[in-house]
Amino acid sequence: MTEMALAAPWFEAPLTGLLRRELASAMRFDAVSPAELAPAAPASPCQLYVHVPFCESLCPFCSFHRVQYRQEKAQAYFEALRREILLYHDRGFQFSDVYVGGGTPTVAPAELAATLRLIRSLWPVRTVSVETNPNHLTEEIFDALLAAGVGRLSVGVQSFDDELLKEMGRYAPYGSGEAIVARLAAARGRFPTLNVDMMFNFARQSPRSLERDVATLRALAVEQVSFYPLMSAASTRRRMQKSLGQADPSRRFDYYQRILQALGGAYEPASAWCFSRRSPVQTRSPIDEYITHQDDYVGVGSGAFSYVDGRMYCTTFSLNRYRRMIDDGQLPVTQSKAFTLGQRMRYDLLVRLFGLSLPYSYVEAKYGGRFWWLMAPELAAMRLIGAIRAERDAIRLTPRGMYCWALMMAEFFTAVNEFRDQMRLHIRDESAGGYSAWGAEESGCAGSRQVAR
Ligand SMILES: C[S@@+](CC[C@H](N)C(=O)[O-])C[C@H]1O[C@@H](n2cnc3c(N)ncnc32)[C@H](O)[C@@H]1O
Ligand code: SF4
């Protein structure tokens, strides 16, 4: 690729500004009494997201719901998690696909395997995907995951550049770029899908370093690669700036194009930031936790989100309250937000087209003809900037649209991050009167440590 950096497209600033305002309102949740409001089981099976908030080391850029790993705490958490899953089973929920994210779900492999076994004993699950870190790519953990039916393992790498790994605090806990390559090579072929999570647009990430990362991935020939643009939240901004420097958003487009070009030929887009290796054999596996084939998904665990029948739900971020509510036989949902019809449609537009296409049959079955006139301004604007094109059976993203959608998804996650920040503010109050067995809670906000997804 040329040394000249590509300028960001003209629509980037107005698009992100507009979206930020829309998302700020969409992500304003209300506190709810769980006795009054918990999701009702949808008629058909949906996706189950399981959140495991523990990490051995807390990365400065991360605003997911994550806390410092402690063995006893994790064990008690997994026990509560299994009881929460049973509560959903008692309420008639059915799950067909499972995504376990974090945090680092593999911190307690035996507990994770027991939880997956329980899920499999309750429902005929088709796919199981689990997130992990490079230090957990060991034979022992592979065996535990394979025995529990895991078909997709997603490994957080971020970069193979040792200087960047040191800046992001991942060199010491997860090893050098070279060590990570060796571990990934050992993991390749063990699971139907091995995904590697990468990030781009670190302040001190040069185009060369990024292109070296892509070349390393191509040589490893893993089945899937996800490249996330670096995102932030109010709670992480200062820490990120201190350790990683100030990222320049105007380089995002150039870096994204470099990734597309460097992956080209070997990988093809599965979503706006996830790429699958071209292969004559197609395996069916979930792309990532944000792209589901079902409309509804249920999140279990502290800090997990659900979307059921046009309503978003969020469980408490307080580990103490989480356990207490489950002990009381309640679903630990504490916040909820009913989307308006327009918000539901925009959400579908965002999520479906992030997965590259919006089939007409899907829209017609769900909304009928009113979708087209209610979403006419959004669709017209997207066509005007050349982001989408109408084909015979579906609306599809154009190459330019892929960047647009990566931007929009990044804005969506930034709004979710801001929401998590708000939720963390309640942790202290929520955990008052908590279980002594849990000890003091650790929260990433206000100077201490924290978690979340
Ligand atoms: C939340 S982590 C959970 C799995 C595992 N602990 C790990 O570190 O990969 C999943 C992925 O989210 C991405 N991620 C986390 N924080 C991010 C941020 N601020 N901006 C962009 N991507 C981020 C990273 O690529 C990370 O691998
Ligand atoms: S969940 Fe966040 S803090 Fe934990 S290892 Fe992954 S990126 Fe780092």
Coordinates of C-alpha atoms and ligand atoms in Angstrom, one line a residue:
M1 CA 0.0 0.0 0.0
T2 CA 1.1 3.5 -0.7
E3 CA 3.0 5.5 2.0
M4 CA 0.5 8.4 1.6
A5 CA -2.1 8.1 4.3
L6 CA -5.7 8.1 3.0
A7 CA -7.9 10.9 4.3
A8 CA -11.1 10.1 6.2
P9 CA -14.2 10.3 4.0
W10 CA -16.2 13.5 4.2
F11 CA -19.2 11.8 5.9
E12 CA -17.2 10.5 8.9
A13 CA -17.7 13.5 11.2
P14 CA -21.4 14.2 10.5
L15 CA -22.3 10.5 10.6
T16 CA -20.6 9.9 14.0
G17 CA -22.0 13.1 15.4
L18 CA -25.5 12.2 14.4
L19 CA -25.2 8.7 15.7
R20 CA -23.7 9.8 19.0
R21 CA -26.9 11.9 19.7
E22 CA -29.2 9.1 18.7
L23 CA -27.4 6.5 20.8
A24 CA -27.2 8.7 23.9
S25 CA -31.0 8.6 24.0
A26 CA -31.3 4.9 23.0
M27 CA -28.9 3.9 25.8
R28 CA -30.8 5.7 28.6
F29 CA -32.1 2.8 30.6
D30 CA -34.6 2.8 33.6
A31 CA -34.0 1.1 36.9
V32 CA -36.5 -1.7 37.2
S33 CA -37.8 -3.9 39.9
P34 CA -37.0 -7.4 38.8
A35 CA -40.2 -8.7 40.3
E36 CA -42.1 -6.5 38.0
L37 CA -39.9 -6.8 34.9
A38 CA -37.9 -9.6 33.5
P39 CA -37.9 -10.9 30.0
A40 CA -40.5 -13.4 29.0
A41 CA -39.4 -16.4 27.0
P42 CA -39.6 -15.9 23.2
A43 CA -41.4 -18.6 21.2
S44 CA -38.3 -19.9 19.5
P45 CA -34.8 -20.7 20.7
C46 CA -32.4 -17.8 20.9
Q47 CA -28.7 -17.0 21.6
L48 CA -27.3 -17.2 25.2
Y49 CA -24.5 -14.9 26.1
V50 CA -22.6 -15.9 29.3
H51 CA -20.5 -13.2 30.9
V52 CA -17.4 -14.2 33.0
P53 CA -16.0 -10.9 34.3
F54 CA -12.6 -12.2 35.8
C55 CA -9.2 -11.4 34.3
E56 CA -5.7 -12.1 35.6
S57 CA -4.6 -8.7 34.6
L58 CA -6.7 -5.6 33.7
C59 CA -5.8 -3.9 30.4
P60 CA -5.9 -0.1 30.5
F61 CA -7.9 0.2 27.3
C62 CA -10.7 -2.1 28.3
S63 CA -14.1 -0.9 29.5
F64 CA -15.9 -4.2 29.5
H65 CA -17.2 -5.5 32.8
R66 CA -14.1 -7.1 34.2
V67 CA -12.6 -7.6 37.7
Q68 CA -9.4 -9.0 39.1
Y69 CA -9.5 -12.8 39.2
R70 CA -9.6 -14.5 42.6
Q71 CA -10.2 -18.2 42.7
E72 CA -12.8 -18.3 45.5
K73 CA -14.7 -15.4 44.0
A74 CA -14.7 -17.0 40.6
Q75 CA -15.9 -20.3 42.0
A76 CA -18.8 -18.6 43.8
Y77 CA -19.6 -16.6 40.7
F78 CA -19.8 -19.7 38.5
E79 CA -22.1 -21.4 41.0
A80 CA -24.4 -18.4 40.9
L81 CA -24.2 -18.4 37.1
R82 CA -25.4 -22.0 36.9
R83 CA -28.3 -21.2 39.1
E84 CA -29.2 -18.2 36.9
I85 CA -29.2 -20.4 33.9
L86 CA -31.6 -22.8 35.7
L87 CA -33.9 -19.8 36.4
Y88 CA -34.1 -19.1 32.7
H89 CA -34.8 -22.8 32.0
D90 CA -37.6 -22.8 34.6
R91 CA -39.1 -19.8 32.8
G92 CA -39.3 -21.6 29.5
F93 CA -36.4 -20.1 27.7
Q94 CA -34.7 -22.2 25.0
F95 CA -31.2 -21.6 23.7
S96 CA -29.6 -22.8 20.5
D97 CA -26.2 -21.1 20.4
V98 CA -23.9 -20.1 23.3
Y99 CA -21.3 -17.4 23.4
V100 CA -19.1 -17.1 26.5
G101 CA -17.3 -13.8 26.8
G102 CA -15.6 -11.7 29.3
G103 CA -13.4 -10.9 31.0
T104 CA -11.6 -14.1 30.5
P105 CA -14.0 -17.1 30.6
T106 CA -11.1 -19.6 30.8
V107 CA -9.7 -18.4 34.2
A108 CA -11.4 -21.3 35.8
P109 CA -11.6 -24.1 33.1
A110 CA -13.3 -26.7 35.3
E111 CA -16.0 -24.3 36.3
L112 CA -16.5 -23.2 32.8
A113 CA -16.7 -26.8 31.6
A114 CA -19.3 -27.6 34.3
T115 CA -21.4 -24.6 33.2
L116 CA -21.3 -25.6 29.5
R117 CA -22.2 -29.2 30.5
L118 CA -25.2 -27.9 32.4
I119 CA -26.3 -25.8 29.4
R120 CA -25.9 -28.8 27.1
S121 CA -28.0 -30.9 29.4
L122 CA -30.8 -28.4 29.3
W123 CA -31.0 -27.5 25.6
P124 CA -29.8 -29.1 22.3
V125 CA -27.1 -26.4 21.7
R126 CA -25.7 -26.1 18.1
T127 CA -22.7 -23.8 18.6
V128 CA -20.5 -22.9 21.5
S129 CA -18.0 -20.0 21.3
V130 CA -15.6 -19.1 24.1
E131 CA -13.2 -16.1 24.5
T132 CA -9.7 -16.6 26.0
N133 CA -6.2 -15.1 26.2
P134 CA -2.9 -16.4 24.8
N135 CA -1.6 -17.7 28.2
H136 CA -4.6 -20.1 28.2
L137 CA -3.7 -21.8 25.0
T138 CA -2.6 -25.0 26.7
E139 CA -3.4 -28.7 26.0
E140 CA -5.2 -29.0 29.3
I141 CA -7.6 -26.1 28.5
F142 CA -8.1 -27.3 24.9
D143 CA -9.1 -30.7 26.2
A144 CA -11.6 -29.2 28.7
L145 CA -13.1 -26.9 26.1
L146 CA -13.3 -29.6 23.4
A147 CA -15.0 -32.0 25.8
A148 CA -17.5 -29.3 26.6
G149 CA -18.3 -29.0 22.9
V150 CA -16.6 -25.7 22.2
G151 CA -16.4 -25.2 18.4
R152 CA -15.1 -21.7 18.2
L153 CA -12.2 -20.3 20.3
S154 CA -11.6 -16.6 20.2
V155 CA -8.2 -15.4 21.4
G156 CA -7.4 -11.8 22.3
V157 CA -4.0 -10.8 20.9
Q158 CA -4.4 -7.1 19.9
S159 CA -1.0 -6.9 18.2
F160 CA 2.2 -9.0 17.8
D161 CA 4.3 -5.9 18.3
D162 CA 6.2 -6.2 21.6
E163 CA 6.4 -2.5 22.2
L164 CA 2.6 -2.1 21.8
L165 CA 2.0 -5.2 24.0
K166 CA 4.2 -3.6 26.7
E167 CA 2.3 -0.3 26.4
M168 CA -1.0 -2.1 26.8
G169 CA 0.2 -4.1 29.8
R170 CA -0.2 -7.4 27.9
Y171 CA 3.5 -8.4 27.4
A172 CA 4.1 -9.6 30.9
P173 CA 0.8 -11.6 31.4
Y174 CA 0.4 -13.0 27.9
G175 CA 3.9 -13.1 26.4
S176 CA 5.8 -11.6 23.6
G177 CA 4.5 -11.4 20.0
E178 CA 6.8 -14.4 19.1
A179 CA 5.5 -16.5 22.1
I180 CA 1.9 -15.7 21.1
V181 CA 2.5 -16.8 17.5
A182 CA 3.9 -20.1 18.8
R183 CA 0.8 -20.6 21.0
L184 CA -1.6 -19.8 18.2
A185 CA 0.2 -22.2 15.9
A186 CA -0.3 -24.9 18.5
A187 CA -4.0 -24.1 18.8
R188 CA -4.6 -24.0 15.0
G189 CA -6.6 -27.0 13.9
R190 CA -7.8 -27.9 17.4
F191 CA -11.2 -26.2 17.0
P192 CA -13.4 -25.8 13.9
T193 CA -12.9 -22.1 14.2
L194 CA -10.0 -20.3 15.8
N195 CA -10.6 -16.5 15.9
V196 CA -7.9 -13.9 16.7
D197 CA -9.0 -10.5 18.1
M198 CA -6.8 -7.6 17.0
M199 CA -7.0 -3.9 17.5
F200 CA -6.0 -1.0 15.3
N201 CA -5.3 2.7 15.6
F202 CA -3.1 2.7 18.7
A203 CA -1.3 6.1 18.9
R204 CA 2.1 4.5 18.5
Q205 CA 1.1 1.8 16.0
S206 CA 2.8 2.6 12.7
P207 CA 1.4 1.4 9.3
R208 CA 4.4 -0.9 9.1
S209 CA 3.6 -2.5 12.5
L210 CA -0.1 -3.0 11.5
E211 CA 0.9 -4.6 8.2
R212 CA 3.4 -6.9 9.9
D213 CA 0.5 -8.0 12.2
V214 CA -1.7 -8.8 9.2
A215 CA 1.2 -10.7 7.5
T216 CA 1.7 -12.7 10.7
L217 CA -2.0 -13.6 10.8
R218 CA -2.0 -14.6 7.1
A219 CA 1.0 -16.9 7.7
L220 CA -0.7 -18.5 10.7
A221 CA -3.8 -19.0 8.5
V222 CA -6.3 -18.9 11.4
E223 CA -9.9 -19.3 10.3
Q224 CA -11.1 -15.9 11.6
V225 CA -9.6 -12.5 12.3
S226 CA -11.4 -9.6 14.0
F227 CA -9.9 -6.1 13.8
Y228 CA -11.5 -3.7 16.3
P229 CA -10.9 0.0 16.0
L230 CA -9.6 1.3 19.4
M231 CA -12.6 2.6 21.3
S232 CA -12.7 4.4 24.6
A233 CA -15.0 5.4 27.5
A234 CA -14.9 8.2 30.0
S235 CA -13.6 5.8 32.6
T236 CA -10.7 4.5 30.5
R237 CA -9.6 7.7 28.7
R238 CA -7.1 9.0 31.2
R239 CA -5.5 5.5 31.8
M240 CA -5.3 4.9 28.0
Q241 CA -3.7 8.3 27.3
K242 CA -1.1 7.6 30.0
S243 CA -0.1 4.2 28.8
L244 CA -0.9 4.3 25.1
G245 CA -0.8 7.9 24.2
Q246 CA -3.5 9.9 22.3
A247 CA -4.9 8.0 19.3
D248 CA -5.6 10.0 16.2
P249 CA -9.1 9.2 14.9
S250 CA -8.2 10.7 11.5
R251 CA -5.9 7.7 10.8
R252 CA -8.7 5.2 11.3
F253 CA -9.8 5.1 7.7
D254 CA -6.3 4.7 6.4
Y255 CA -5.6 1.9 8.8
Y256 CA -8.8 0.1 8.0
Q257 CA -8.0 0.2 4.3
R258 CA -4.6 -1.2 5.0
I259 CA -6.2 -4.1 6.9
L260 CA -8.6 -4.8 4.0
Q261 CA -5.8 -4.7 1.5
A262 CA -3.4 -6.8 3.4
L263 CA -6.0 -9.5 4.2
G264 CA -7.3 -9.5 0.6
G265 CA -7.1 -12.7 -1.3
A266 CA -6.8 -14.9 1.8
Y267 CA -9.7 -13.6 3.9
E268 CA -13.1 -12.3 3.1
P269 CA -15.4 -10.1 5.2
A270 CA -17.9 -11.8 7.5
S271 CA -18.9 -8.5 9.1
A272 CA -17.5 -5.0 8.9
W273 CA -14.6 -6.0 11.2
C274 CA -14.5 -9.7 11.2
F275 CA -12.8 -11.7 8.4
S276 CA -13.0 -15.4 7.6
R277 CA -10.4 -17.3 5.7
R278 CA -11.4 -18.3 2.2
S279 CA -11.9 -22.0 2.3
P280 CA -13.6 -24.5 0.1
V281 CA -15.2 -26.0 3.2
Q282 CA -17.7 -23.8 4.9
T283 CA -18.2 -24.3 8.6
R284 CA -21.2 -22.9 10.4
S285 CA -20.2 -21.0 13.5
P286 CA -21.2 -17.8 15.2
I287 CA -19.3 -14.8 13.8
D288 CA -19.1 -12.9 17.0
E289 CA -21.3 -12.1 19.9
Y290 CA -22.8 -9.1 18.2
I291 CA -24.0 -10.9 15.1
T292 CA -26.6 -13.5 15.8
H293 CA -28.9 -15.3 13.5
Q294 CA -31.7 -14.9 15.9
D295 CA -33.4 -11.6 16.8
D296 CA -33.4 -12.2 20.6
Y297 CA -30.5 -12.9 22.9
V298 CA -30.3 -13.4 26.6
G299 CA -27.2 -12.4 28.6
V300 CA -26.5 -14.1 31.9
G301 CA -23.9 -13.1 34.5
S302 CA -23.1 -9.8 36.1
G303 CA -23.1 -6.9 33.6
A304 CA -24.7 -8.8 30.7
F305 CA -27.2 -7.4 28.3
S306 CA -30.2 -9.0 26.8
Y307 CA -32.5 -8.0 23.9
V308 CA -35.8 -9.7 23.9
D309 CA -38.9 -8.6 22.0
G310 CA -37.7 -5.0 21.4
R311 CA -36.5 -4.4 24.9
M312 CA -33.0 -4.2 26.3
Y313 CA -32.2 -5.5 29.7
C314 CA -29.0 -5.3 31.8
T315 CA -28.1 -7.3 34.9
T316 CA -26.5 -5.7 37.9
F317 CA -22.8 -4.9 37.8
S318 CA -22.5 -5.6 41.5
L319 CA -21.2 -9.1 42.0
N320 CA -22.7 -9.1 45.6
R321 CA -26.1 -8.0 44.4
Y322 CA -25.9 -10.5 41.5
R323 CA -25.5 -13.4 44.0
R324 CA -28.1 -12.1 46.4
M325 CA -30.8 -11.7 43.7
I326 CA -30.1 -15.3 42.5
D327 CA -30.3 -16.6 46.1
D328 CA -33.7 -14.9 46.2
G329 CA -34.8 -16.8 43.1
Q330 CA -34.9 -13.6 41.0
L331 CA -33.4 -12.9 37.6
P332 CA -30.7 -10.3 38.3
V333 CA -32.0 -7.8 35.8
T334 CA -31.9 -4.2 37.3
Q335 CA -32.1 -1.9 34.2
S336 CA -34.3 -2.0 31.2
K337 CA -35.2 0.0 28.2
A338 CA -38.1 -0.5 25.7
F339 CA -37.1 0.6 22.2
T340 CA -39.6 2.6 20.2
L341 CA -40.5 1.1 16.8
G342 CA -38.1 3.4 15.1
Q343 CA -35.3 2.4 17.5
R344 CA -36.0 -1.3 16.9
M345 CA -35.8 -0.8 13.2
R346 CA -32.6 1.3 13.4
Y347 CA -31.1 -1.4 15.7
D348 CA -31.9 -4.1 13.1
L349 CA -30.5 -1.9 10.4
L350 CA -27.3 -1.5 12.3
V351 CA -26.9 -5.1 13.5
R352 CA -28.0 -6.9 10.3
L353 CA -26.0 -4.7 7.9
F354 CA -23.0 -5.0 10.2
G355 CA -23.2 -8.6 9.1
L356 CA -23.2 -7.3 5.5
S357 CA -26.8 -7.8 4.3
L358 CA -30.4 -7.1 5.2
P359 CA -32.6 -9.6 3.5
Y360 CA -36.0 -8.2 2.3
S361 CA -37.7 -11.3 3.5
Y362 CA -36.4 -10.7 7.0
V363 CA -37.7 -7.1 7.0
E364 CA -41.1 -8.0 5.5
A365 CA -41.7 -10.8 8.0
K366 CA -40.8 -8.6 10.9
Y367 CA -42.2 -5.2 10.1
G368 CA -44.1 -5.4 6.8
G369 CA -44.0 -2.4 4.4
R370 CA -43.8 0.2 7.1
F371 CA -40.1 -0.4 7.5
W372 CA -39.4 1.1 4.1
W373 CA -41.2 4.4 4.7
L374 CA -40.1 4.7 8.4
M375 CA -36.5 4.1 7.5
A376 CA -36.6 6.0 4.2
P377 CA -34.4 8.9 5.5
E378 CA -31.7 6.6 6.9
L379 CA -31.7 4.4 3.8
A380 CA -31.6 7.4 1.4
A381 CA -28.7 8.9 3.3
M382 CA -26.8 5.6 3.2
R383 CA -27.4 5.3 -0.5
L384 CA -26.3 8.9 -1.1
I385 CA -22.9 8.3 0.5
G386 CA -22.6 5.0 -1.4
A387 CA -22.7 2.8 1.7
I388 CA -25.4 0.4 0.6
R389 CA -26.8 -1.0 -2.6
A390 CA -30.2 -2.7 -3.3
E391 CA -29.8 -6.1 -4.8
R392 CA -32.5 -8.7 -5.8
D393 CA -33.0 -10.3 -2.4
A394 CA -31.3 -7.9 0.1
I395 CA -29.7 -4.6 0.8
R396 CA -26.0 -5.1 0.9
L397 CA -23.0 -3.1 2.2
T398 CA -20.6 -1.7 -0.4
P399 CA -16.9 -1.6 0.4
R400 CA -17.4 2.0 1.4
G401 CA -20.3 0.9 3.6
M402 CA -18.1 -1.5 5.5
Y403 CA -16.1 1.4 6.9
C404 CA -19.3 3.3 7.6
W405 CA -20.6 0.3 9.5
A406 CA -17.4 -0.2 11.4
L407 CA -17.6 3.5 12.5
M408 CA -21.3 3.1 13.5
M409 CA -20.6 -0.1 15.4
A410 CA -17.7 1.7 17.2
E411 CA -20.1 4.5 18.2
F412 CA -22.6 1.9 19.4
F413 CA -19.9 0.3 21.6
T414 CA -18.8 3.7 22.9
A415 CA -22.4 4.4 23.9
V416 CA -22.5 0.9 25.6
N417 CA -19.2 1.8 27.4
E418 CA -20.7 5.1 28.7
F419 CA -23.7 3.1 29.9
R420 CA -21.4 0.7 31.7
D421 CA -19.7 3.6 33.4
Q422 CA -23.1 4.7 34.7
M423 CA -23.8 1.2 36.0
R424 CA -20.5 1.0 37.8
L425 CA -21.4 4.1 39.7
H426 CA -24.2 2.1 41.4
I427 CA -22.0 -0.8 42.5
R428 CA -21.1 0.5 46.0
D429 CA -24.8 1.2 46.8
E430 CA -26.0 -2.1 45.3
S431 CA -23.5 -4.2 47.2
A432 CA -24.4 -2.7 50.6
G433 CA -25.4 -5.6 52.8
G434 CA -23.6 -8.0 50.5
Y435 CA -22.4 -11.4 51.1
S436 CA -19.3 -11.6 53.3
A437 CA -18.3 -14.6 51.2
W438 CA -17.6 -12.3 48.3
G439 CA -15.5 -9.9 50.2
A440 CA -15.1 -6.4 49.1
E441 CA -16.1 -5.7 45.5
E442 CA -13.5 -4.4 43.1
S443 CA -14.5 -1.8 40.7
G444 CA -12.6 -0.3 37.8
C445 CA -14.2 3.1 38.3
A446 CA -13.2 5.7 40.8
G447 CA -9.6 4.6 40.9
S448 CA -10.2 1.0 41.9
R449 CA -10.6 -2.0 39.6
Q450 CA -13.6 -2.9 37.4
V451 CA -15.2 -5.0 34.8
A452 CA -18.0 -5.5 32.2
R453 CA -19.7 -6.6 29.1
Ligands
LIG1 C1 -13.3 -7.8 26.1 S1 -12.1 -8.9 25.5 C2 -12.5 -10.4 26.2 C3 -11.6 -11.6 25.8 C4 -10.2 -11.6 26.4 N1 -10.1 -11.2 27.8 C5 -9.3 -10.7 25.6 O1 -8.6 -9.8 26.1 O2 -9.3 -10.8 24.4 C6 -12.5 -9.2 23.8 C7 -11.8 -8.2 22.8 O3 -12.4 -7.0 22.9 C8 -11.5 -6.1 22.3 N2 -11.5 -4.8 23.0 C9 -11.4 -4.6 24.4 N3 -11.3 -3.3 24.7 C10 -11.4 -2.7 23.5 C11 -11.3 -1.3 23.2 N4 -11.2 -0.3 24.1 N5 -11.3 -0.9 21.9 C12 -11.4 -1.9 20.9 N6 -11.5 -3.2 21.2 C13 -11.4 -3.6 22.4 C14 -10.1 -6.7 22.3 O4 -9.7 -7.0 20.9 C15 -10.3 -8.0 23.0 O5 -9.6 -9.0 22.6
SF4_2 S1 -11.4 -8.5 29.2 FE1 -10.4 -6.6 28.9 S2 -9.1 -6.4 30.7 FE2 -9.6 -8.6 30.5 S3 -7.9 -9.4 29.4 FE3 -9.6 -9.0 27.9 S4 -9.1 -6.9 27.2 FE4 -7.9 -7.2 29.0

